[in-house]
Coordinates of C-alpha atoms in Angstrom, one line a residue:
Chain A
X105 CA -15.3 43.5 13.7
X106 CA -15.2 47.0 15.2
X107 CA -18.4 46.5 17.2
X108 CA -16.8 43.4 18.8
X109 CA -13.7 45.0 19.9
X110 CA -14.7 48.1 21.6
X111 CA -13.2 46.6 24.5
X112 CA -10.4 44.5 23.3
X113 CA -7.9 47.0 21.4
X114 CA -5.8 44.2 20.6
X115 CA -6.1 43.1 16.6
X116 CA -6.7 39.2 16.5
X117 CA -3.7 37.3 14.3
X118 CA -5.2 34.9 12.1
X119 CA -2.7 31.7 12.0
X120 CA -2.7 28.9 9.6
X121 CA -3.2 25.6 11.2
X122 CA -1.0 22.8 10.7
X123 CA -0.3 19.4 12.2
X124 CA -3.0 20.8 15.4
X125 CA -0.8 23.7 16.5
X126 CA -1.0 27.9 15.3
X127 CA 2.4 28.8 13.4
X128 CA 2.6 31.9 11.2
X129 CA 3.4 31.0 7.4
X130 CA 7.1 30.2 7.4
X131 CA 7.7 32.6 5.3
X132 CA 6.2 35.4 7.8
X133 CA 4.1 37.0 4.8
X134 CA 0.3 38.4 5.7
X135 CA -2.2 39.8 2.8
X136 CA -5.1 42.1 3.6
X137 CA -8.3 40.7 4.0
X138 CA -11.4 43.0 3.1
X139 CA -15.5 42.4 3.6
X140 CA -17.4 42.6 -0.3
X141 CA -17.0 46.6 0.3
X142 CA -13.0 46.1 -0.1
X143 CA -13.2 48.0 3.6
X144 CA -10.0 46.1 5.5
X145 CA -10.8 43.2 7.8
X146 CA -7.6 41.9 9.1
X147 CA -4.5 40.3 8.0
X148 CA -4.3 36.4 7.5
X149 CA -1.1 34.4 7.0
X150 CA -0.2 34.7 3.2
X151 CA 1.0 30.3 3.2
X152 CA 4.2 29.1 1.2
X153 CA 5.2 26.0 -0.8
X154 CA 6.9 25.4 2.3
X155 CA 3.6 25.5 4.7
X156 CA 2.3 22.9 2.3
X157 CA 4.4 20.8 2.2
X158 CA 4.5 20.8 6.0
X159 CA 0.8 20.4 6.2
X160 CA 1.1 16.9 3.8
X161 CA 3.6 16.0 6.5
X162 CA 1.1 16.7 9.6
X163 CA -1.5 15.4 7.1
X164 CA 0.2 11.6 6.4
X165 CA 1.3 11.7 10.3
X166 CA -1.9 11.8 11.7
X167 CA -3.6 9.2 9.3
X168 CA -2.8 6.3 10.6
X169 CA -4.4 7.0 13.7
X170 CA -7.2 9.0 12.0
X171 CA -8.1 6.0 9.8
X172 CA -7.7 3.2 12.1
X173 CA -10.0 4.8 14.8
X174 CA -13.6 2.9 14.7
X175 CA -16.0 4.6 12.2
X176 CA -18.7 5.6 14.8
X177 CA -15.6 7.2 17.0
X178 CA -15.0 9.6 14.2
X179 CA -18.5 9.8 13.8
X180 CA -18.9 11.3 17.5
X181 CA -16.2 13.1 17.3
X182 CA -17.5 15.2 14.1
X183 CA -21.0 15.6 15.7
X184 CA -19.0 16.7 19.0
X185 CA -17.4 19.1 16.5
X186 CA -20.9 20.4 15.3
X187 CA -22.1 21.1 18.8
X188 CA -18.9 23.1 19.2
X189 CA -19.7 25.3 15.8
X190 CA -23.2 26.0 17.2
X191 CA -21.4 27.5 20.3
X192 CA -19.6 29.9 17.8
X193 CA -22.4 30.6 15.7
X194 CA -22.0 34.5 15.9
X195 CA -18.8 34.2 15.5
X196 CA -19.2 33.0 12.2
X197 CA -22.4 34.5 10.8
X198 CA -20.4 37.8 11.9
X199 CA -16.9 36.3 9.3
X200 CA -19.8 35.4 6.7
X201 CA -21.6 38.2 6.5
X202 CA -18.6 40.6 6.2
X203 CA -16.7 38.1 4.0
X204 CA -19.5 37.3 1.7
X205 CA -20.9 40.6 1.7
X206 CA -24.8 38.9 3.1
X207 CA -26.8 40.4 5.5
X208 CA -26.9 38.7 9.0
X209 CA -29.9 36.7 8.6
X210 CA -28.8 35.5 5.1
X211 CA -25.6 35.0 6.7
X212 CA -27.0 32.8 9.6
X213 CA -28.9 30.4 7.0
X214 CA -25.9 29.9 5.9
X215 CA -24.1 29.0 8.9
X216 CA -26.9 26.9 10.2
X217 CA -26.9 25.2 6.8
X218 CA -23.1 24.6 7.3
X219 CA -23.9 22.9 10.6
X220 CA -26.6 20.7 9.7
X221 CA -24.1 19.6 7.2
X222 CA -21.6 18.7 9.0
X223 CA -24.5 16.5 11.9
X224 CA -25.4 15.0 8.2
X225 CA -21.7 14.0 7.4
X226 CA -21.1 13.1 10.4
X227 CA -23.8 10.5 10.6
X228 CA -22.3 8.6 7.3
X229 CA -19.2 7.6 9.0
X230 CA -21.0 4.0 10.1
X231 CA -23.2 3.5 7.0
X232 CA -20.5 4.7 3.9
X233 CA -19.6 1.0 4.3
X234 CA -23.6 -0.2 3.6
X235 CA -23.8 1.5 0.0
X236 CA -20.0 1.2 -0.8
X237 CA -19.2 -1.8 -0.2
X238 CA -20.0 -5.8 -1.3
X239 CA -20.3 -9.2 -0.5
X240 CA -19.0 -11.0 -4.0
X241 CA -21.0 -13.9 -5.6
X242 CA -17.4 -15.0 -7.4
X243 CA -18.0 -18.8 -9.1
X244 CA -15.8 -20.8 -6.4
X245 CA -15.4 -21.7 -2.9
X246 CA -14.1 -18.1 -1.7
X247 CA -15.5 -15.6 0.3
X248 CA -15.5 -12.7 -1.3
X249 CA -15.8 -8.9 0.2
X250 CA -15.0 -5.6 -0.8
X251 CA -15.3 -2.7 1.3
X252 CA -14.6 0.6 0.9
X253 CA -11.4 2.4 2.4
X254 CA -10.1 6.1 2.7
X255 CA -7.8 7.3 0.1
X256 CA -5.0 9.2 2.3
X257 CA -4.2 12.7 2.5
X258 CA -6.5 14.6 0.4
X259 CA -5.5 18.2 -0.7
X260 CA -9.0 19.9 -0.6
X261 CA -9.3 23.5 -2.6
X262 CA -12.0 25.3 -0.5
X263 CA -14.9 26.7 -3.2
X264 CA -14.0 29.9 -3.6
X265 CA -17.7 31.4 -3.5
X266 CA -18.7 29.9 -0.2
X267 CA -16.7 30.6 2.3
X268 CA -18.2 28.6 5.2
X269 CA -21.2 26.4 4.1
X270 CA -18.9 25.5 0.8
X271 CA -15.7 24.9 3.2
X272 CA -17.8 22.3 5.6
X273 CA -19.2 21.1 1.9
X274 CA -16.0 19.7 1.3
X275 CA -13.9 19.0 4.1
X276 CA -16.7 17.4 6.1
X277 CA -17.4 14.5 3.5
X278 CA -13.6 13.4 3.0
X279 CA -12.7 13.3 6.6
X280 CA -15.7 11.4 7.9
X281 CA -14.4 8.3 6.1
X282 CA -11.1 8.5 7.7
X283 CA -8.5 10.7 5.5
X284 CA -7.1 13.4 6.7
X285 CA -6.6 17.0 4.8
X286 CA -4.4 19.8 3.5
X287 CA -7.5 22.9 3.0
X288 CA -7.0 25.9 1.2
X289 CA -9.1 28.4 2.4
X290 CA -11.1 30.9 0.1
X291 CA -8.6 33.4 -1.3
X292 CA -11.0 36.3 -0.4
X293 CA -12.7 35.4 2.7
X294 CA -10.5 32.7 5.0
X295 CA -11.3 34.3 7.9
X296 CA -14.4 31.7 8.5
X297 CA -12.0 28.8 7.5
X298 CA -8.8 29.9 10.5
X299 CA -11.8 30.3 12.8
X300 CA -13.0 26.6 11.8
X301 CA -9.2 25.7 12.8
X302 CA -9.7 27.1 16.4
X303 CA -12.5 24.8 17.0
X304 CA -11.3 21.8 15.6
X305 CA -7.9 22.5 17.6
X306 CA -10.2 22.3 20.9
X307 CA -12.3 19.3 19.3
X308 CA -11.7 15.8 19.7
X309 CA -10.2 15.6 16.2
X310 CA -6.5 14.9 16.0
X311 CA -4.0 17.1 15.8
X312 CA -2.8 16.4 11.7
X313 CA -6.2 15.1 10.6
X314 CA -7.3 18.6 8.9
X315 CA -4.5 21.3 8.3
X316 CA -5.7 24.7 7.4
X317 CA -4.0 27.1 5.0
X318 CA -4.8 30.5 3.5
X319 CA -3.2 32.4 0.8
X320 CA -3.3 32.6 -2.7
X321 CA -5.0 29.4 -4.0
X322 CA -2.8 28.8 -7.2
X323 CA 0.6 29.3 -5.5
X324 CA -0.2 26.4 -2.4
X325 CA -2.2 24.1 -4.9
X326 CA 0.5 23.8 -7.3
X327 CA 2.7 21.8 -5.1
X328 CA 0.2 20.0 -3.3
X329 CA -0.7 18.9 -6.8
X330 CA 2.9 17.9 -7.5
X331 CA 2.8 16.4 -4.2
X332 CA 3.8 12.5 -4.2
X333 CA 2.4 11.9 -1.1
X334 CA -0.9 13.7 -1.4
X335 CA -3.4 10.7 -2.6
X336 CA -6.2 12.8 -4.0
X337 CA -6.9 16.1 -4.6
X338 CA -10.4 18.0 -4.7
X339 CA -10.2 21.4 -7.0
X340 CA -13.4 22.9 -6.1
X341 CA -12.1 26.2 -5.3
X342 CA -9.7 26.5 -9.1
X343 CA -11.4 28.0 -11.9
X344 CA -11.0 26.3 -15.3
X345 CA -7.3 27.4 -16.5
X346 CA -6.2 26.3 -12.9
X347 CA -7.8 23.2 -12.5
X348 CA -6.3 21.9 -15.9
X349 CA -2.9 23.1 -14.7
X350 CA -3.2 20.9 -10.9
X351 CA -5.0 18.0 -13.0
X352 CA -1.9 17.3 -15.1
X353 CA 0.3 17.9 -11.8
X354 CA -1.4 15.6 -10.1
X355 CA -1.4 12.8 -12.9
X356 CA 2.3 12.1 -12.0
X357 CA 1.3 10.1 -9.4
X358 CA -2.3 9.0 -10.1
X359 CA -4.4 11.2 -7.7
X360 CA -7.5 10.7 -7.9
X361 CA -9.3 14.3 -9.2
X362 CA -12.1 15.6 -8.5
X363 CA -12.9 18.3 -11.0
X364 CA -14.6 21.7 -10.1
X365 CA -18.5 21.9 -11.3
X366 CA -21.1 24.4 -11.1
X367 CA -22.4 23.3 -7.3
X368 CA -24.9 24.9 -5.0
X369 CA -24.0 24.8 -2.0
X370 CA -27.2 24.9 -0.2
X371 CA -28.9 21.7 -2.3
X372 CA -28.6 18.4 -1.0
X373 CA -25.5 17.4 -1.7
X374 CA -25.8 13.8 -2.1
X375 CA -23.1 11.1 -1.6
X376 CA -20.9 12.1 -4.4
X377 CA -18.0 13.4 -2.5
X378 CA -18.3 11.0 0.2
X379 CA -17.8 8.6 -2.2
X380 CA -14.7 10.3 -4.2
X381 CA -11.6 9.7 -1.7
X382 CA -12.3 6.0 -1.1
X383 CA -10.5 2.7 -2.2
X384 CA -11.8 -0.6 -2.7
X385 CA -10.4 -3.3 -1.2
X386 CA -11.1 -6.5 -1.9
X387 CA -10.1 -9.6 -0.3
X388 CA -10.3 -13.1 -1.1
X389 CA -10.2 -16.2 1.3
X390 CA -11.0 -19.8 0.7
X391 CA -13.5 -21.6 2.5
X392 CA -13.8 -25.6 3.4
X393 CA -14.0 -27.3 6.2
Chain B
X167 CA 10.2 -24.0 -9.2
X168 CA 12.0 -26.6 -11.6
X169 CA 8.8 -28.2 -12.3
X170 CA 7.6 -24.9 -14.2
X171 CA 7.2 -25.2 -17.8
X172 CA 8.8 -22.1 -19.7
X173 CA 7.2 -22.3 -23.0
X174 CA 3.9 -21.6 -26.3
X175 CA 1.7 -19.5 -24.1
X176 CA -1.2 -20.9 -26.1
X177 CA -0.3 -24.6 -25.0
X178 CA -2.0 -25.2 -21.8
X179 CA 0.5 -27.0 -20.5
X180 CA 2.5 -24.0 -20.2
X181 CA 3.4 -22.7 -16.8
X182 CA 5.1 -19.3 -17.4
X183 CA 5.0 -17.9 -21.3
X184 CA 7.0 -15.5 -23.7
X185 CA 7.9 -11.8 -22.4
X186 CA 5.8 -9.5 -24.7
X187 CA 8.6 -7.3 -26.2
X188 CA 12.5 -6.8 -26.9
X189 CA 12.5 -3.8 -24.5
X190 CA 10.7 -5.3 -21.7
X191 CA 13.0 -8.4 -21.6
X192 CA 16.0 -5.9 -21.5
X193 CA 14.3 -4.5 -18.5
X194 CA 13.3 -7.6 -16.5
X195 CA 17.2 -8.5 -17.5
X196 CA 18.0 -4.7 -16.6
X197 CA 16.3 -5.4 -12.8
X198 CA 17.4 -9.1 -12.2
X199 CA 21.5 -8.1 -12.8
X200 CA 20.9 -4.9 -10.7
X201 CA 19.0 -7.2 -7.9
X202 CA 22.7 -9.3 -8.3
X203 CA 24.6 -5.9 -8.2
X204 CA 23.1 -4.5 -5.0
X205 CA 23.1 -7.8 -3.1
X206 CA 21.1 -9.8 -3.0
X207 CA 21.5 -13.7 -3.8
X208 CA 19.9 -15.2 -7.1
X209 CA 19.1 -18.2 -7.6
X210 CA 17.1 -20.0 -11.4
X211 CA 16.5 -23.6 -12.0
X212 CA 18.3 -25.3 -15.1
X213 CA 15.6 -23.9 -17.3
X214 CA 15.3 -25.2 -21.7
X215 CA 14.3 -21.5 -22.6
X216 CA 12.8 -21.7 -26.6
X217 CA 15.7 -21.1 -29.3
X218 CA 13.3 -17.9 -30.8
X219 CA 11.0 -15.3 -29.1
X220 CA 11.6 -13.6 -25.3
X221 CA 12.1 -15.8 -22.7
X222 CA 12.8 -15.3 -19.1
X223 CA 13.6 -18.3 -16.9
X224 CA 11.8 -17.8 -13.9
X225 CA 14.2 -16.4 -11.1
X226 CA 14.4 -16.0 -7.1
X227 CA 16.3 -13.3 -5.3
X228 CA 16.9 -14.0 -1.8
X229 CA 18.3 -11.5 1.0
X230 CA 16.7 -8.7 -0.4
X231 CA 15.9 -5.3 1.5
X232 CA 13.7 -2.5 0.7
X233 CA 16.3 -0.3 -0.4
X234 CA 16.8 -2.6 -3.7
X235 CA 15.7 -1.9 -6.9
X236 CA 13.7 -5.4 -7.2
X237 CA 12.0 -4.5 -4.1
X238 CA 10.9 -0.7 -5.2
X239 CA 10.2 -1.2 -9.1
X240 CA 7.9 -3.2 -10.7
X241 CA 9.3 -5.9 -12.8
X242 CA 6.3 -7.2 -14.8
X243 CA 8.5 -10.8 -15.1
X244 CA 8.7 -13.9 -13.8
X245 CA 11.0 -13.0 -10.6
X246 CA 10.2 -13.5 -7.1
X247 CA 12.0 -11.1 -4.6
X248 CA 11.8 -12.5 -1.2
X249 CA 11.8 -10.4 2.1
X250 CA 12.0 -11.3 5.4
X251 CA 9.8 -10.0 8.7
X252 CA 9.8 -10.9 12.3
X253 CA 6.6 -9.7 13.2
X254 CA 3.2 -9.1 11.6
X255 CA 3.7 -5.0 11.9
X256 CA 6.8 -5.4 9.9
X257 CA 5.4 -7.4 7.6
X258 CA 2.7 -4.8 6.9
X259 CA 5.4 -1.9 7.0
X260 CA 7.2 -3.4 4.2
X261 CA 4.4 -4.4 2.2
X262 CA 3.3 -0.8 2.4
X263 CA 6.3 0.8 2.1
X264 CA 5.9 1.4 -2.2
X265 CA 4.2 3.9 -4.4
X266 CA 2.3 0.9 -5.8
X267 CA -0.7 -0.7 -4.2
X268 CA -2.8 -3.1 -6.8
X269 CA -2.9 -7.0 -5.0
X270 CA -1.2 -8.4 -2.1
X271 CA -1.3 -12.3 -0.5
X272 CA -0.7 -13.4 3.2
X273 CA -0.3 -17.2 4.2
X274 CA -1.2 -17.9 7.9
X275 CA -3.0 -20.5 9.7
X276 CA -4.4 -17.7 11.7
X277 CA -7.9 -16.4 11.0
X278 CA -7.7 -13.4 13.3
X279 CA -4.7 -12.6 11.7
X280 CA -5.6 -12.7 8.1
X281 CA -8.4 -10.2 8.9
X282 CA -6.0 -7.9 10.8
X283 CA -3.4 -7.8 8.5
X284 CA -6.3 -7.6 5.2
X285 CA -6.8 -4.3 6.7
X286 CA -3.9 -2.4 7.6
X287 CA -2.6 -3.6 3.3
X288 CA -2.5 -1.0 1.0
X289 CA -4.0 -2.7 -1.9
X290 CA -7.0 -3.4 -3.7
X291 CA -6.9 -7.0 -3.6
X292 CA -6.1 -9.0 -0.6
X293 CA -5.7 -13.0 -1.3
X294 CA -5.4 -14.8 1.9
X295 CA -4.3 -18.2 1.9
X296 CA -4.8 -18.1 -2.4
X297 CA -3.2 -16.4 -5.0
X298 CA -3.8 -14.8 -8.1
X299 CA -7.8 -15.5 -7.9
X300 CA -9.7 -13.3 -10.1
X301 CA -13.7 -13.1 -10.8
X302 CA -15.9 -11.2 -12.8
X303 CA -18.0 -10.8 -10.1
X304 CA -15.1 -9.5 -7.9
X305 CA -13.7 -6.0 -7.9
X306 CA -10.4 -5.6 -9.0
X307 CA -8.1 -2.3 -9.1
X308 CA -4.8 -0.7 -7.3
X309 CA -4.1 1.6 -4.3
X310 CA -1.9 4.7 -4.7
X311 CA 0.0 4.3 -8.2
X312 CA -1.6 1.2 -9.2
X313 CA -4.8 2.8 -11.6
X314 CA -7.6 4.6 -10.9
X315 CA -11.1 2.8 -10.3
X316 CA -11.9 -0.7 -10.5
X317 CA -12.9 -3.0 -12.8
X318 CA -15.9 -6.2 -12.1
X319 CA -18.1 -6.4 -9.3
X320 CA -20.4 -3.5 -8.5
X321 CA -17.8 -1.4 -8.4
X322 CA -16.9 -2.1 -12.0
X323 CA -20.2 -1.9 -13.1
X324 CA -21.0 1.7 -11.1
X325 CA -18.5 3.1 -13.7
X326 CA -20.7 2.7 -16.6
X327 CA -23.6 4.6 -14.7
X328 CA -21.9 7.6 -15.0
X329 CA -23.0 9.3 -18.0

């Protein structure tokens, strides 16, 4: 960053992001965040049980509103959100390249990569109901129709080895369909998640709809594991011994889980998590005249 | 409700059959005399329940809120808790307002507002002016605490292409 701040002696705070506003972690802690080198970058908030659980609340506040909005509004409000990310583009190849340890221009596929993901997610938010959902041929006089509906509040464990393309990789396909999010950014390189926050905050997106957290992974995804009001749970970002741990947390209430795999980020990424924090609902009504 | 035949569930003449188990008939009993305890009114036709086997005469509970037990648990009997609403928005608030989320039904004359109120329901099925309907071809699954996935339709069937 030291090229960028010749001017501005000032250290930037990172600040989680919760419910559309900037606190610091409740419990006032930082950690030290270092580029691949292990050369200091700067401090980000080091989040609590107690920031998670107030995330779930700005999380399950803003759904409503989140979920009932028109699919094509969200859908022009992500794509407003991508326009907005190109504008930062520097900003991030800069947090990627020292936070990933790439060189710029590997840095800046990835970002652009991240981008054109999000324009691509964006763009499902009118058609997930085309390939999800179904007209019933039941055997009486009922029509019959099932369509496909968000989950709720989805706790999303950021992929720990990309910290931007991987981040937009996950949150991008569960909010597009109208659930809103707890993230926990990449223990070692959040910096590209907090800035994320600061252009969602001055995006169209509603204040609640995607809360931002960093710290260390395993102590804020155990209780949004055990959350009872956190519908699904994504835990891309937990290695094996972790993710075993949340899954039988989050069987007390029947999240649905989505297991970590083996992804790359950069592949086409298909419909698969689109598709993992949605209900069915199907509903019957007789016809005759 | 005093037409309904408690009886062989194998006869099909039978309106409402045996409760599967000793325990679960304790606990249907366990709810219904807790729905009395808290409140709420209970009312049972003169029933003939069979001399052997677990029976449960079926059983309506008036004035009922949301705090009560019969209106927070599942029962898995035949008992009917009945709320009361003013307005369609309070009728979806306290239809919502569970852990549990597998079928719901809404009576209305109103087209418009069957297909408003289908979607603001948390559940997986929606029967509007029906009940209890069920199809192979139709998927059928809970919200929230009631199951993962679903089962017929499509959506049953994309299950098995997961290998």
């Amino acid at each position: 960053m030291s090229d960028r701040n010749d001017r501005l002696s000032v250290l930037k705070t990172y600040k989680l992001f919760v419910g559309g506003t900037f606190p610091r972690s409740e419990s006032g802690r930082v950690y030290e965040v270092t580029d691949a080198k292990g050369k200091w970058l700067a401090n980000a908030p080091l989040a609590s049980r107690k920031d998670a659980r107030d995330a779930v609340v700005a999380a399950r506040k803003a759904f409503g509103g989140w979920s009932g909005a028109t699919a094509y509004n969200r859908g022009q409000i992500l794509y407003r959100v991508a326009e907005m990310l190109e504008g930062r583009r520097d900003q991030f190849i800069h947090e990627v390249a020292d936070g990933e340890g790439l060189s710029k221009s590997k840095a800046g596929l990835q970002v652009d990569a991240a981008i054109d993901r999000w324009v691509w997610y964006a763009g499902w938010s009118d058609k997930t109901a085309q390939i999800a959902g179904s007209a019933n041929p039941v055997a009486g006089p009922y029509f019959n129709l099932s369509s496909p509906e968000p989950t709720g509040v989805v706790a999303l464990l950021a992929p720990q080895d990309s910290s931007f393309l991987g981040l937009v990789s996950v949150i991008a396909p569960a909010i597009v369909t109208g659930n809103t999010a707890v993230v926990i950014a990449a223990e070692g390189a959040p910096l590209p998640a907090l800035s994320l926050a600061e252009v969602l905050a001055t995006s169209d997106l509603p204040g609640g709809v995607v809360n931002l957290l960093s710290g260390r992974t395993a102590e804020i995804a155990a209780p949004l594991a055990a959350h009872q009001d956190v519908n699904a749970i994504d835990l891309a970002g937990a290695d094996a011994e972790l993710a075993t741990e949340l899954e039988k947390a989050a069987a007390e209430n029947l999240k649905r889980v989505l297991r970590p795999q083996a992804v790359d980020w950069s592949a086409d990424p298909g419909t698969g998590r689109l598709l993992a924090f949605l209900e069915t609902k199907t509903v019957w009504h007789p016809m005759g005249v | 409700m005093s037409t309904l035949r408690v009886g062989d569930p194998l006869d099909k003449n039978t309106d409402i059959g045996a409760v599967n188990s000793a325990e679960q008939l304790a606990r249907i009993r366990a709810l219904a005399d807790a729905g009395e305890a808290e409140g709420a009114e209970r009312w049972a036709p003169a029933c003939e329940l069979p001399s052997s086997g677990y029976w449960f005469p079926p059983t309506l509970f008036t004035g009922v809120t949301q705090a009560h037990r019969i209106a927070r648990e599942e029962i898995f009997g035949p008992v009917l808790s009945v709320l009361t609403f003013r307005t369609p928005e309070e009728a979806v608030a306290k239809a919502n307002n569970t852990p549990y989320g597998l079928s719901a039904g809404i009576w209305t004359e109103k087209g418009s507002r069957i297909l408003w109120m289908a979607n603001k329901l948390r559940a997986g099925v929606v029967w509007s002016n029906t009940f209890n309907k069920f199809d192979p071809a139709s998927p059928f699954g809970g919200y929230k605490e009631s199951g993962y996935g679903r089962e017929g339709g499509r959506h049953g069937l994309e299950a098995y292409l997961d290998v």
